[in-house]
Amino acid sequence: MKKLLSKLIRLLFICIILLTIAFTVGINLPTENFEQKTTNISKLYLKNARIIDIKNGKVSESQNITIIDGRIIKIDSTDENPTEFQVIDIKNKYVMPTLWDMHVHTLSLSPQLHFPLLIANGVTNIRDMGDGDSWISDLDKPLEKDKLIWEAAAKNGLLMPRIWESCSYHVEELEDISPKDLVTGLKARNEPFIKLQLEDSELPAATFYALQSEAKKQQIKILGHLSCNVDIDTVLQNGYRSIEHAWALIPHFVKEKKRFEKDLETKAYELNNQDLVLTNSVLKKIANSNTYYCPTNVTSNRKEALVFDKEFTESPHNEYVETVQLKLWRLWASLHKSGYDKPEQQAILRNYYRKGLEITDLAHKNGVKILAGTDALDRYVYHGFSLHDELVELTKAGLSNAEALKTATITPSEYYQVTADYGSIEEGKIADLLILEKNPLEEISNTKSIEAVYFNQQLYEKQDLDSMKNYVREQAKSFSISCKFLWNMLKGMF
Ligand SMILES: [Zn+2]
């Protein structure tokens, strides 16, 4: 018996050593980026394009688009075959601007796991709401931002979307630091904005306002979740660049707010006590302020409601999700399902999700500026693919196909005040083009019928887009990537 036990201990010891060696090797194996095309197409002539007019929600008759050095020089219908240009006839195909996802999260492994998927899905512009690996909550520690590393690598061919902003600090609570010192510290390390992440805790209202006024004083944007206890008028007066997620807004439509916790009882209370007059007045105030709304319908309250459906959890997109991450998603799904196993509980979750869609519709009707965002990296939200699902959600909420397209094109470019260059297909603008087989104004899911993407003077045709997806599929199941993913996660915990 004693002999057997010592044998077992020895075996266990050997296994641990072997696993440690394998893990160390996995972490240190070099990662290979997606092999990019190297030939730029600086002179492109697209013949017979049917252009989606984003501003007016119309489609043009057959037009020719002349592009030089990545910019649209001319759009006309005179038929010519210019020399020195790569001429492509896209008869019966539709052209619209490439898409923006205004709420994405990244990791240092994003060049392997996320960027090719974004480009393959025509999403070439993102707002990075939190880079998970350059997360340093200690303001005195030096910060090595992934975005800077990627941008340097992009000069040598790394495939990546245009990242307009990338934040690496979430304000969840203020411990031992004053609002002034926090804002000063974040400004000093060049954070693009201050993101309030009030999911499991809420700031005292006075602290919320103090952060806002300090941000205003030091001229840095502040945005994110809303505390339940804040007065929306004061928040808007102090300046709040964007409100993120439907769940953060819903509590503000009840006269007597219950409490912050997002438990089932609170959800039921908010559903039963929504005041429509108050709702419309709050939304009207948001519309009249300079505040945008990014509902992230595709994740906010949706996964909690749909996770009971096998089709939802067994999405074909799972093959693009890193193995460890997918296991964590599945663990969450089974815990959630066992926690809400009664039909009446699931009915509340479904109604809360529908309430979010209803609010998106009311917000839109009241003139709130809506941004398409997915919260990709969150459970069962997929970089690139989910932006198309968000467009579907927006139309489910009540926006027309044309209005939904605006939230992922012209409205984000208004947010960044770059409409002179981005957001629609017009002479003088940057040629970020999505070529589609079918018309998205007729059916919103036609944004998925991607024939080609023209971005950064590169033309990615169907086979290129497929190879981007294949590359991510392989990376997501690679042993080395899993070791790195796990290692980064462990480093972030301690
Ligand atoms: Zn987020």
CSV table of C-alpha atoms and ligand atoms in Angstrom, one decimal:
chain,number,residue,atom,x,y,z
A,1,MET,CA,0.0,0.0,0.0
A,2,LYS,CA,2.8,2.3,1.0
A,3,LYS,CA,4.7,1.4,-2.1
A,4,LEU,CA,1.8,2.1,-4.3
A,5,LEU,CA,1.2,5.5,-2.7
A,6,SER,CA,4.8,6.5,-3.2
A,7,LYS,CA,4.6,5.3,-6.8
A,8,LEU,CA,1.5,7.4,-7.3
A,9,ILE,CA,3.2,10.5,-5.8
A,10,ARG,CA,6.2,10.0,-8.0
A,11,LEU,CA,3.9,9.7,-11.0
A,12,LEU,CA,2.1,12.8,-10.1
A,13,PHE,CA,5.4,14.7,-9.6
A,14,ILE,CA,6.6,13.6,-13.1
A,15,CYS,CA,3.3,14.7,-14.6
A,16,ILE,CA,3.6,18.1,-13.0
A,17,ILE,CA,7.1,18.5,-14.2
A,18,LEU,CA,6.2,17.5,-17.8
A,19,LEU,CA,3.2,19.8,-17.8
A,20,THR,CA,5.3,22.7,-16.5
A,21,ILE,CA,7.9,22.0,-19.3
A,22,ALA,CA,5.2,21.8,-21.9
A,23,PHE,CA,3.5,25.0,-20.6
A,24,THR,CA,6.9,26.9,-20.6
A,25,VAL,CA,7.6,25.7,-24.1
A,26,GLY,CA,4.1,26.7,-25.2
A,27,ILE,CA,4.5,30.2,-23.8
A,28,ASN,CA,7.8,30.7,-25.4
A,29,LEU,CA,7.0,29.4,-28.9
A,30,PRO,CA,7.0,32.3,-31.3
A,31,THR,CA,3.7,33.4,-32.7
A,32,GLU,CA,3.3,34.0,-36.4
A,33,ASN,CA,1.2,36.8,-37.6
A,34,PHE,CA,-1.2,36.5,-40.5
A,35,GLU,CA,0.8,36.7,-43.7
A,36,GLN,CA,-0.3,39.9,-45.3
A,37,LYS,CA,-0.4,40.8,-48.9
A,38,THR,CA,2.4,43.1,-49.8
A,39,THR,CA,1.2,44.6,-53.1
A,40,ASN,CA,-0.6,47.9,-52.6
A,41,ILE,CA,-3.2,48.9,-55.1
A,42,SER,CA,-2.8,52.6,-55.1
A,43,LYS,CA,-4.8,53.2,-58.3
A,44,LEU,CA,-8.1,51.3,-58.4
A,45,TYR,CA,-11.0,51.8,-60.7
A,46,LEU,CA,-14.2,50.1,-59.7
A,47,LYS,CA,-16.6,49.8,-62.6
A,48,ASN,CA,-20.4,49.5,-62.3
A,49,ALA,CA,-20.7,49.9,-58.6
A,50,ARG,CA,-24.0,50.3,-57.0
A,51,ILE,CA,-23.2,52.7,-54.1
A,52,ILE,CA,-25.1,52.6,-50.9
A,53,ASP,CA,-25.8,56.2,-50.0
A,54,ILE,CA,-25.5,56.0,-46.2
A,55,LYS,CA,-26.8,59.5,-45.5
A,56,ASN,CA,-30.0,59.2,-47.5
A,57,GLY,CA,-30.6,55.4,-47.3
A,58,LYS,CA,-30.7,55.0,-51.1
A,59,VAL,CA,-28.7,53.0,-53.6
A,60,SER,CA,-27.3,54.6,-56.7
A,61,GLU,CA,-27.5,53.4,-60.3
A,62,SER,CA,-24.3,52.0,-61.8
A,63,GLN,CA,-21.3,54.3,-61.0
A,64,ASN,CA,-17.5,54.1,-61.4
A,65,ILE,CA,-15.3,54.9,-58.5
A,66,THR,CA,-11.7,56.2,-59.1
A,67,ILE,CA,-9.3,55.7,-56.2
A,68,ILE,CA,-5.8,57.1,-56.0
A,69,ASP,CA,-3.6,56.4,-52.9
A,70,GLY,CA,-6.5,55.1,-50.9
A,71,ARG,CA,-8.7,58.1,-51.5
A,72,ILE,CA,-11.9,58.5,-53.7
A,73,ILE,CA,-11.0,61.0,-56.4
A,74,LYS,CA,-14.0,60.7,-58.6
A,75,ILE,CA,-17.4,59.0,-58.8
A,76,ASP,CA,-19.2,59.2,-62.1
A,77,SER,CA,-21.0,57.2,-64.7
A,78,THR,CA,-18.9,58.0,-67.8
A,79,ASP,CA,-17.5,54.8,-69.1
A,80,GLU,CA,-13.8,54.7,-69.5
A,81,ASN,CA,-11.0,52.2,-68.9
A,82,PRO,CA,-8.2,54.3,-67.4
A,83,THR,CA,-4.7,53.1,-68.0
A,84,GLU,CA,-2.3,52.5,-65.1
A,85,PHE,CA,-5.3,51.6,-62.9
A,86,GLN,CA,-6.3,48.2,-61.7
A,87,VAL,CA,-9.8,48.0,-63.2
A,88,ILE,CA,-12.4,45.8,-61.6
A,89,ASP,CA,-15.9,45.4,-62.9
A,90,ILE,CA,-18.3,44.8,-60.0
A,91,LYS,CA,-21.5,44.8,-62.0
A,92,ASN,CA,-24.5,44.2,-59.8
A,93,LYS,CA,-22.5,44.4,-56.6
A,94,TYR,CA,-23.0,46.9,-53.9
A,95,VAL,CA,-20.4,49.2,-52.3
A,96,MET,CA,-20.7,50.7,-48.8
A,97,PRO,CA,-18.2,52.1,-46.3
A,98,THR,CA,-16.5,49.5,-44.1
A,99,LEU,CA,-17.9,49.1,-40.6
A,100,TRP,CA,-17.1,50.4,-37.2
A,101,ASP,CA,-17.4,48.5,-33.9
A,102,MET,CA,-17.5,51.1,-31.2
A,103,HIS,CA,-17.3,48.8,-28.3
A,104,VAL,CA,-14.6,46.1,-28.6
A,105,HIS,CA,-12.1,44.6,-26.1
A,106,THR,CA,-8.7,43.4,-27.1
A,107,LEU,CA,-5.9,41.2,-25.7
A,108,SER,CA,-2.2,41.2,-26.6
A,109,LEU,CA,-3.1,38.1,-28.7
A,110,SER,CA,-5.6,40.1,-30.7
A,111,PRO,CA,-3.3,40.1,-33.8
A,112,GLN,CA,-3.7,36.3,-33.8
A,113,LEU,CA,-7.3,35.9,-32.4
A,114,HIS,CA,-9.3,39.0,-33.4
A,115,PHE,CA,-7.9,41.4,-36.0
A,116,PRO,CA,-8.1,39.0,-39.0
A,117,LEU,CA,-11.7,38.3,-38.0
A,118,LEU,CA,-12.6,41.9,-37.8
A,119,ILE,CA,-11.1,42.7,-41.3
A,120,ALA,CA,-12.6,39.5,-42.8
A,121,ASN,CA,-16.0,40.8,-41.6
A,122,GLY,CA,-15.5,44.3,-43.0
A,123,VAL,CA,-14.9,45.9,-39.6
A,124,THR,CA,-11.9,48.2,-40.1
A,125,ASN,CA,-12.5,50.7,-37.4
A,126,ILE,CA,-12.8,50.1,-33.7
A,127,ARG,CA,-12.9,51.8,-30.3
A,128,ASP,CA,-11.0,49.6,-27.9
A,129,MET,CA,-12.8,49.8,-24.6
A,130,GLY,CA,-10.3,47.9,-22.7
A,131,ASP,CA,-7.1,46.1,-23.6
A,132,GLY,CA,-7.1,43.2,-21.2
A,133,ASP,CA,-3.4,42.6,-21.1
A,134,SER,CA,-2.0,46.1,-20.8
A,135,TRP,CA,-4.2,46.5,-17.8
A,136,ILE,CA,-2.2,48.2,-15.0
A,137,SER,CA,-4.2,49.6,-12.2
A,138,ASP,CA,-1.2,50.9,-10.4
A,139,LEU,CA,-0.8,54.4,-11.8
A,140,ASP,CA,2.9,54.6,-10.9
A,141,LYS,CA,3.9,51.6,-13.0
A,142,PRO,CA,5.0,52.1,-16.5
A,143,LEU,CA,2.5,51.2,-19.1
A,144,GLU,CA,3.4,49.4,-22.3
A,145,LYS,CA,0.4,49.8,-24.5
A,146,ASP,CA,-0.4,47.0,-26.9
A,147,LYS,CA,-1.8,49.5,-29.3
A,148,LEU,CA,1.6,51.2,-29.7
A,149,ILE,CA,3.3,47.8,-30.3
A,150,TRP,CA,0.7,46.8,-32.9
A,151,GLU,CA,0.9,50.1,-34.7
A,152,ALA,CA,4.7,49.7,-34.9
A,153,ALA,CA,4.2,46.2,-36.2
A,154,ALA,CA,1.6,47.3,-38.7
A,155,LYS,CA,4.4,49.3,-40.5
A,156,ASN,CA,6.0,45.9,-41.2
A,157,GLY,CA,2.8,44.3,-42.4
A,158,LEU,CA,0.7,43.4,-39.3
A,159,LEU,CA,-2.9,43.1,-40.3
A,160,MET,CA,-5.0,45.3,-37.9
A,161,PRO,CA,-8.0,47.5,-38.0
A,162,ARG,CA,-7.7,51.2,-37.4
A,163,ILE,CA,-7.9,51.6,-33.6
A,164,TRP,CA,-9.2,55.1,-32.9
A,165,GLU,CA,-8.8,54.8,-29.1
A,166,SER,CA,-7.6,52.2,-26.8
A,167,CYS,CA,-8.1,52.4,-23.1
A,168,SER,CA,-6.4,50.3,-20.5
A,169,TYR,CA,-7.9,51.4,-17.2
A,170,HIS,CA,-11.3,50.8,-15.8
A,171,VAL,CA,-12.6,53.0,-12.9
A,172,GLU,CA,-14.6,50.6,-10.7
A,173,GLU,CA,-14.1,52.2,-7.4
A,174,LEU,CA,-11.8,54.8,-5.9
A,175,GLU,CA,-9.7,53.4,-3.1
A,176,ASP,CA,-7.2,55.7,-1.4
A,177,ILE,CA,-7.1,58.1,-4.3
A,178,SER,CA,-8.9,61.3,-5.0
A,179,PRO,CA,-10.8,62.0,-8.2
A,180,LYS,CA,-8.2,64.7,-9.0
A,181,ASP,CA,-5.2,62.4,-8.5
A,182,LEU,CA,-6.8,59.6,-10.5
A,183,VAL,CA,-7.6,61.8,-13.5
A,184,THR,CA,-4.2,63.4,-13.3
A,185,GLY,CA,-2.6,59.9,-13.3
A,186,LEU,CA,-4.7,58.6,-16.2
A,187,LYS,CA,-4.0,61.7,-18.2
A,188,ALA,CA,-0.2,61.4,-17.6
A,189,ARG,CA,-0.2,57.9,-19.0
A,190,ASN,CA,-2.1,59.1,-22.1
A,191,GLU,CA,-5.3,57.2,-21.6
A,192,PRO,CA,-7.7,58.4,-24.3
A,193,PHE,CA,-10.7,58.6,-22.0
A,194,ILE,CA,-11.8,57.7,-18.5
A,195,LYS,CA,-14.0,54.6,-18.6
A,196,LEU,CA,-16.4,54.0,-15.7
A,197,GLN,CA,-16.9,50.3,-15.2
A,198,LEU,CA,-19.7,50.0,-12.7
A,199,GLU,CA,-20.9,46.5,-13.1
A,200,ASP,CA,-20.5,45.0,-9.6
A,201,SER,CA,-20.2,48.2,-7.6
A,202,GLU,CA,-21.3,51.7,-7.9
A,203,LEU,CA,-19.6,55.0,-7.1
A,204,PRO,CA,-21.2,57.4,-4.6
A,205,ALA,CA,-23.0,60.0,-6.7
A,206,ALA,CA,-20.7,62.8,-5.4
A,207,THR,CA,-17.6,60.8,-6.5
A,208,PHE,CA,-19.2,60.3,-9.9
A,209,TYR,CA,-19.7,64.0,-10.4
A,210,ALA,CA,-16.3,64.9,-8.9
A,211,LEU,CA,-14.7,62.6,-11.5
A,212,GLN,CA,-16.7,64.3,-14.3
A,213,SER,CA,-15.8,67.8,-13.2
A,214,GLU,CA,-12.1,66.9,-12.9
A,215,ALA,CA,-12.2,65.2,-16.3
A,216,LYS,CA,-13.7,68.4,-17.7
A,217,LYS,CA,-11.1,70.6,-16.0
A,218,GLN,CA,-8.2,68.4,-17.4
A,219,GLN,CA,-9.9,68.0,-20.8
A,220,ILE,CA,-10.2,64.3,-21.0
A,221,LYS,CA,-13.3,62.4,-22.1
A,222,ILE,CA,-15.3,60.5,-19.5
A,223,LEU,CA,-17.8,57.7,-20.5
A,224,GLY,CA,-19.0,54.2,-19.8
A,225,HIS,CA,-21.6,52.8,-17.4
A,226,LEU,CA,-23.9,54.8,-15.2
A,227,SER,CA,-24.3,54.4,-11.5
A,228,CYS,CA,-27.9,53.8,-10.5
A,229,ASN,CA,-27.8,56.5,-7.9
A,230,VAL,CA,-26.8,59.4,-10.1
A,231,ASP,CA,-29.1,62.0,-11.4
A,232,ILE,CA,-29.1,61.9,-15.1
A,233,ASP,CA,-29.6,65.7,-15.5
A,234,THR,CA,-26.4,66.3,-13.5
A,235,VAL,CA,-24.5,63.6,-15.4
A,236,LEU,CA,-25.4,65.2,-18.8
A,237,GLN,CA,-24.7,68.7,-17.6
A,238,ASN,CA,-21.3,67.7,-16.4
A,239,GLY,CA,-20.5,66.0,-19.7
A,240,TYR,CA,-20.5,62.3,-20.5
A,241,ARG,CA,-19.3,61.3,-23.9
A,242,SER,CA,-21.2,58.0,-24.3
A,243,ILE,CA,-23.4,55.7,-22.2
A,244,GLU,CA,-22.5,52.0,-22.7
A,245,HIS,CA,-25.0,49.1,-22.6
A,246,ALA,CA,-28.8,49.0,-22.3
A,247,TRP,CA,-28.6,47.6,-18.7
A,248,ALA,CA,-26.8,50.7,-17.5
A,249,LEU,CA,-29.7,52.9,-18.8
A,250,ILE,CA,-32.8,50.9,-17.9
A,251,PRO,CA,-32.7,51.7,-14.1
A,252,HIS,CA,-33.0,55.4,-14.9
A,253,PHE,CA,-36.5,54.9,-16.2
A,254,VAL,CA,-38.0,54.1,-12.8
A,255,LYS,CA,-39.1,56.9,-10.5
A,256,GLU,CA,-38.2,55.2,-7.2
A,257,LYS,CA,-35.0,53.4,-8.0
A,258,LYS,CA,-34.7,50.2,-6.1
A,259,ARG,CA,-31.0,49.3,-5.8
A,260,PHE,CA,-28.0,48.7,-8.0
A,261,GLU,CA,-27.6,45.0,-7.9
A,262,LYS,CA,-28.6,43.4,-11.2
A,263,ASP,CA,-30.4,40.5,-9.6
A,264,LEU,CA,-33.6,39.0,-10.9
A,265,GLU,CA,-35.7,40.8,-8.3
A,266,THR,CA,-34.3,44.2,-9.4
A,267,LYS,CA,-34.9,43.4,-13.0
A,268,ALA,CA,-38.5,42.4,-12.4
A,269,TYR,CA,-39.0,45.6,-10.4
A,270,GLU,CA,-37.6,47.8,-13.2
A,271,LEU,CA,-39.7,46.0,-15.8
A,272,ASN,CA,-42.9,46.5,-13.7
A,273,ASN,CA,-42.2,50.1,-12.7
A,274,GLN,CA,-40.9,51.7,-15.9
A,275,ASP,CA,-42.4,55.2,-16.2
A,276,LEU,CA,-42.9,55.9,-19.9
A,277,VAL,CA,-43.1,59.7,-19.5
A,278,LEU,CA,-39.9,59.7,-17.5
A,279,THR,CA,-38.2,57.4,-20.1
A,280,ASN,CA,-39.0,59.7,-22.9
A,281,SER,CA,-37.9,62.8,-21.0
A,282,VAL,CA,-34.6,61.2,-20.0
A,283,LEU,CA,-34.0,60.1,-23.6
A,284,LYS,CA,-34.9,63.6,-24.9
A,285,LYS,CA,-32.3,65.1,-22.5
A,286,ILE,CA,-29.6,62.6,-23.8
A,287,ALA,CA,-30.5,63.5,-27.4
A,288,ASN,CA,-30.1,67.2,-26.6
A,289,SER,CA,-26.7,66.7,-24.9
A,290,ASN,CA,-23.5,65.7,-26.6
A,291,THR,CA,-23.8,62.2,-25.3
A,292,TYR,CA,-23.9,59.1,-27.5
A,293,TYR,CA,-25.5,55.8,-26.7
A,294,CYS,CA,-23.9,52.4,-27.4
A,295,PRO,CA,-26.6,49.9,-26.4
A,296,THR,CA,-24.5,46.7,-27.3
A,297,ASN,CA,-27.9,44.9,-27.8
A,298,VAL,CA,-26.0,41.9,-29.0
A,299,THR,CA,-24.6,41.3,-25.5
A,300,SER,CA,-26.4,43.5,-23.0
A,301,ASN,CA,-29.0,41.2,-21.3
A,302,ARG,CA,-29.1,39.0,-24.4
A,303,LYS,CA,-26.8,36.2,-23.5
A,304,GLU,CA,-28.5,35.9,-20.1
A,305,ALA,CA,-31.8,35.4,-21.9
A,306,LEU,CA,-30.7,33.2,-24.8
A,307,VAL,CA,-28.1,31.0,-23.2
A,308,PHE,CA,-30.8,28.4,-22.6
A,309,ASP,CA,-31.0,27.8,-26.3
A,310,LYS,CA,-28.6,25.3,-27.7
A,311,GLU,CA,-28.3,27.1,-31.0
A,312,PHE,CA,-27.0,30.1,-29.2
A,313,THR,CA,-24.3,28.4,-27.2
A,314,GLU,CA,-23.3,26.1,-30.1
A,315,SER,CA,-22.7,28.9,-32.5
A,316,PRO,CA,-20.6,27.9,-35.5
A,317,HIS,CA,-18.4,30.9,-34.6
A,318,ASN,CA,-17.1,29.0,-31.6
A,319,GLU,CA,-14.5,27.5,-33.8
A,320,TYR,CA,-12.8,31.0,-33.8
A,321,VAL,CA,-12.7,31.2,-30.0
A,322,GLU,CA,-9.6,30.3,-28.1
A,323,THR,CA,-9.9,26.9,-26.3
A,324,VAL,CA,-9.5,28.2,-22.7
A,325,GLN,CA,-11.8,31.1,-23.3
A,326,LEU,CA,-14.5,28.9,-24.8
A,327,LYS,CA,-14.3,26.6,-21.8
A,328,LEU,CA,-14.8,29.6,-19.5
A,329,TRP,CA,-17.8,30.7,-21.5
A,330,ARG,CA,-19.3,27.2,-21.2
A,331,LEU,CA,-18.6,27.1,-17.5
A,332,TRP,CA,-20.5,30.4,-17.2
A,333,ALA,CA,-23.3,29.1,-19.3
A,334,SER,CA,-23.8,26.0,-17.2
A,335,LEU,CA,-23.7,28.0,-13.9
A,336,HIS,CA,-26.1,30.6,-15.3
A,337,LYS,CA,-28.5,27.9,-16.5
A,338,SER,CA,-28.5,26.0,-13.2
A,339,GLY,CA,-29.0,29.3,-11.3
A,340,TYR,CA,-32.1,30.2,-13.4
A,341,ASP,CA,-33.7,26.9,-14.1
A,342,LYS,CA,-37.4,28.0,-13.5
A,343,PRO,CA,-39.5,29.1,-16.5
A,344,GLU,CA,-40.7,32.3,-14.7
A,345,GLN,CA,-37.0,33.3,-14.0
A,346,GLN,CA,-36.1,32.8,-17.7
A,347,ALA,CA,-39.2,34.8,-18.7
A,348,ILE,CA,-37.9,37.8,-16.6
A,349,LEU,CA,-34.5,37.5,-18.3
A,350,ARG,CA,-36.1,37.4,-21.8
A,351,ASN,CA,-38.3,40.4,-21.0
A,352,TYR,CA,-35.3,42.4,-19.7
A,353,TYR,CA,-33.5,41.7,-23.0
A,354,ARG,CA,-36.6,42.8,-25.0
A,355,LYS,CA,-36.8,45.9,-22.8
A,356,GLY,CA,-33.3,46.8,-23.9
A,357,LEU,CA,-34.4,46.6,-27.5
A,358,GLU,CA,-37.4,48.7,-26.7
A,359,ILE,CA,-35.2,51.4,-25.1
A,360,THR,CA,-33.0,51.4,-28.2
A,361,ASP,CA,-36.0,52.1,-30.3
A,362,LEU,CA,-37.3,54.9,-28.0
A,363,ALA,CA,-33.8,56.4,-27.8
A,364,HIS,CA,-33.6,56.5,-31.6
A,365,LYS,CA,-37.1,58.0,-31.9
A,366,ASN,CA,-36.2,60.7,-29.4
A,367,GLY,CA,-33.1,61.6,-31.5
A,368,VAL,CA,-30.3,60.0,-29.4
A,369,LYS,CA,-27.2,59.4,-31.4
A,370,ILE,CA,-26.7,55.6,-31.5
A,371,LEU,CA,-23.4,53.8,-32.0
A,372,ALA,CA,-23.1,50.2,-33.1
A,373,GLY,CA,-21.0,48.2,-30.6
A,374,THR,CA,-20.7,44.6,-29.6
A,375,ASP,CA,-18.6,44.2,-26.5
A,376,ALA,CA,-16.6,41.5,-28.3
A,377,LEU,CA,-14.6,39.3,-25.9
A,378,ASP,CA,-17.6,39.1,-23.7
A,379,ARG,CA,-19.2,35.7,-23.6
A,380,TYR,CA,-20.6,34.5,-26.9
A,381,VAL,CA,-19.7,37.7,-28.6
A,382,TYR,CA,-17.4,37.3,-31.6
A,383,HIS,CA,-15.0,39.8,-33.1
A,384,GLY,CA,-16.3,40.9,-36.5
A,385,PHE,CA,-19.2,38.5,-36.8
A,386,SER,CA,-21.2,40.0,-34.0
A,387,LEU,CA,-21.2,43.5,-35.5
A,388,HIS,CA,-23.4,42.1,-38.2
A,389,ASP,CA,-25.6,40.6,-35.5
A,390,GLU,CA,-25.8,43.9,-33.7
A,391,LEU,CA,-27.1,45.5,-36.9
A,392,VAL,CA,-29.8,42.8,-37.0
A,393,GLU,CA,-30.6,43.6,-33.3
A,394,LEU,CA,-30.9,47.3,-34.1
A,395,THR,CA,-33.5,46.5,-36.8
A,396,LYS,CA,-35.2,44.1,-34.5
A,397,ALA,CA,-35.5,47.1,-32.1
A,398,GLY,CA,-37.2,49.2,-34.7
A,399,LEU,CA,-34.5,51.0,-36.7
A,400,SER,CA,-34.8,50.8,-40.5
A,401,ASN,CA,-32.1,49.1,-42.4
A,402,ALA,CA,-30.7,52.4,-43.5
A,403,GLU,CA,-30.7,53.8,-39.9
A,404,ALA,CA,-29.0,50.7,-38.6
A,405,LEU,CA,-26.2,51.1,-41.2
A,406,LYS,CA,-25.6,54.7,-40.0
A,407,THR,CA,-24.8,53.5,-36.5
A,408,ALA,CA,-21.8,51.6,-37.8
A,409,THR,CA,-20.6,54.1,-40.4
A,410,ILE,CA,-21.5,57.8,-40.3
A,411,THR,CA,-22.4,58.1,-36.6
A,412,PRO,CA,-19.1,56.8,-35.3
A,413,SER,CA,-17.3,59.1,-37.7
A,414,GLU,CA,-19.4,62.0,-36.3
A,415,TYR,CA,-18.4,60.8,-32.8
A,416,TYR,CA,-14.7,61.3,-33.8
A,417,GLN,CA,-15.5,64.4,-35.9
A,418,VAL,CA,-13.9,62.8,-39.0
A,419,THR,CA,-16.9,62.9,-41.4
A,420,ALA,CA,-14.8,64.8,-43.9
A,421,ASP,CA,-12.8,61.5,-44.4
A,422,TYR,CA,-15.0,58.6,-43.2
A,423,GLY,CA,-18.5,57.3,-42.9
A,424,SER,CA,-19.8,57.4,-46.5
A,425,ILE,CA,-18.7,56.9,-50.1
A,426,GLU,CA,-18.1,60.3,-51.5
A,427,GLU,CA,-15.5,62.1,-53.6
A,428,GLY,CA,-12.6,63.2,-51.4
A,429,LYS,CA,-13.1,60.6,-48.7
A,430,ILE,CA,-10.9,57.7,-47.7
A,431,ALA,CA,-11.6,54.6,-49.7
A,432,ASP,CA,-12.5,52.1,-47.0
A,433,LEU,CA,-14.9,50.0,-49.1
A,434,LEU,CA,-17.0,47.0,-48.4
A,435,ILE,CA,-18.2,45.3,-51.6
A,436,LEU,CA,-21.3,43.2,-51.1
A,437,GLU,CA,-23.1,40.7,-53.2
A,438,LYS,CA,-26.6,41.8,-51.9
A,439,ASN,CA,-28.2,45.0,-51.0
A,440,PRO,CA,-28.2,45.7,-47.2
A,441,LEU,CA,-30.9,48.3,-47.5
A,442,GLU,CA,-33.3,45.5,-48.6
A,443,GLU,CA,-32.2,43.0,-45.9
A,444,ILE,CA,-29.9,44.1,-43.2
A,445,SER,CA,-28.2,40.7,-42.9
A,446,ASN,CA,-26.9,41.2,-46.5
A,447,THR,CA,-24.0,43.1,-44.9
A,448,LYS,CA,-22.7,39.5,-44.4
A,449,SER,CA,-22.6,38.9,-48.2
A,450,ILE,CA,-19.0,40.2,-48.4
A,451,GLU,CA,-17.3,39.9,-51.7
A,452,ALA,CA,-14.3,42.0,-51.0
A,453,VAL,CA,-12.8,44.6,-48.6
A,454,TYR,CA,-10.6,47.5,-49.7
A,455,PHE,CA,-8.7,49.0,-46.8
A,456,ASN,CA,-5.3,50.6,-46.5
A,457,GLN,CA,-4.9,50.4,-50.2
A,458,GLN,CA,-5.2,46.6,-50.1
A,459,LEU,CA,-7.9,44.7,-51.9
A,460,TYR,CA,-8.9,41.6,-50.0
A,461,GLU,CA,-11.0,39.3,-52.1
A,462,LYS,CA,-13.1,36.4,-50.9
A,463,GLN,CA,-10.2,33.9,-50.8
A,464,ASP,CA,-8.1,36.4,-48.8
A,465,LEU,CA,-11.0,36.9,-46.3
A,466,ASP,CA,-11.4,33.2,-46.0
A,467,SER,CA,-7.7,32.7,-45.4
A,468,MET,CA,-7.9,35.3,-42.6
A,469,LYS,CA,-10.7,33.2,-41.0
A,470,ASN,CA,-8.8,30.0,-41.5
A,471,TYR,CA,-5.7,31.5,-39.8
A,472,VAL,CA,-7.7,32.5,-36.7
A,473,ARG,CA,-9.4,29.1,-36.6
A,474,GLU,CA,-6.0,27.5,-36.4
A,475,GLN,CA,-4.6,30.0,-33.9
A,476,ALA,CA,-7.6,29.5,-31.7
A,477,LYS,CA,-6.9,25.8,-31.3
A,478,SER,CA,-3.1,26.1,-31.1
A,479,PHE,CA,-1.5,24.7,-28.0
A,480,SER,CA,1.0,27.6,-27.9
A,481,ILE,CA,-1.8,30.2,-28.1
A,482,SER,CA,-3.7,28.5,-25.3
A,483,CYS,CA,-0.6,28.5,-23.1
A,484,LYS,CA,-0.1,32.2,-23.8
A,485,PHE,CA,-3.7,33.0,-23.2
A,486,LEU,CA,-3.7,31.2,-19.9
A,487,TRP,CA,-0.4,32.8,-18.9
A,488,ASN,CA,-1.7,36.3,-19.6
A,489,MET,CA,-4.8,35.6,-17.7
A,490,LEU,CA,-2.9,34.3,-14.7
A,491,LYS,CA,-0.6,37.3,-14.8
A,492,GLY,CA,-3.6,39.6,-14.9
A,493,MET,CA,-5.0,38.0,-11.8
A,494,PHE,CA,-2.0,38.4,-9.6
B,1,ZN,ZN,-17.2,46.3,-22.5
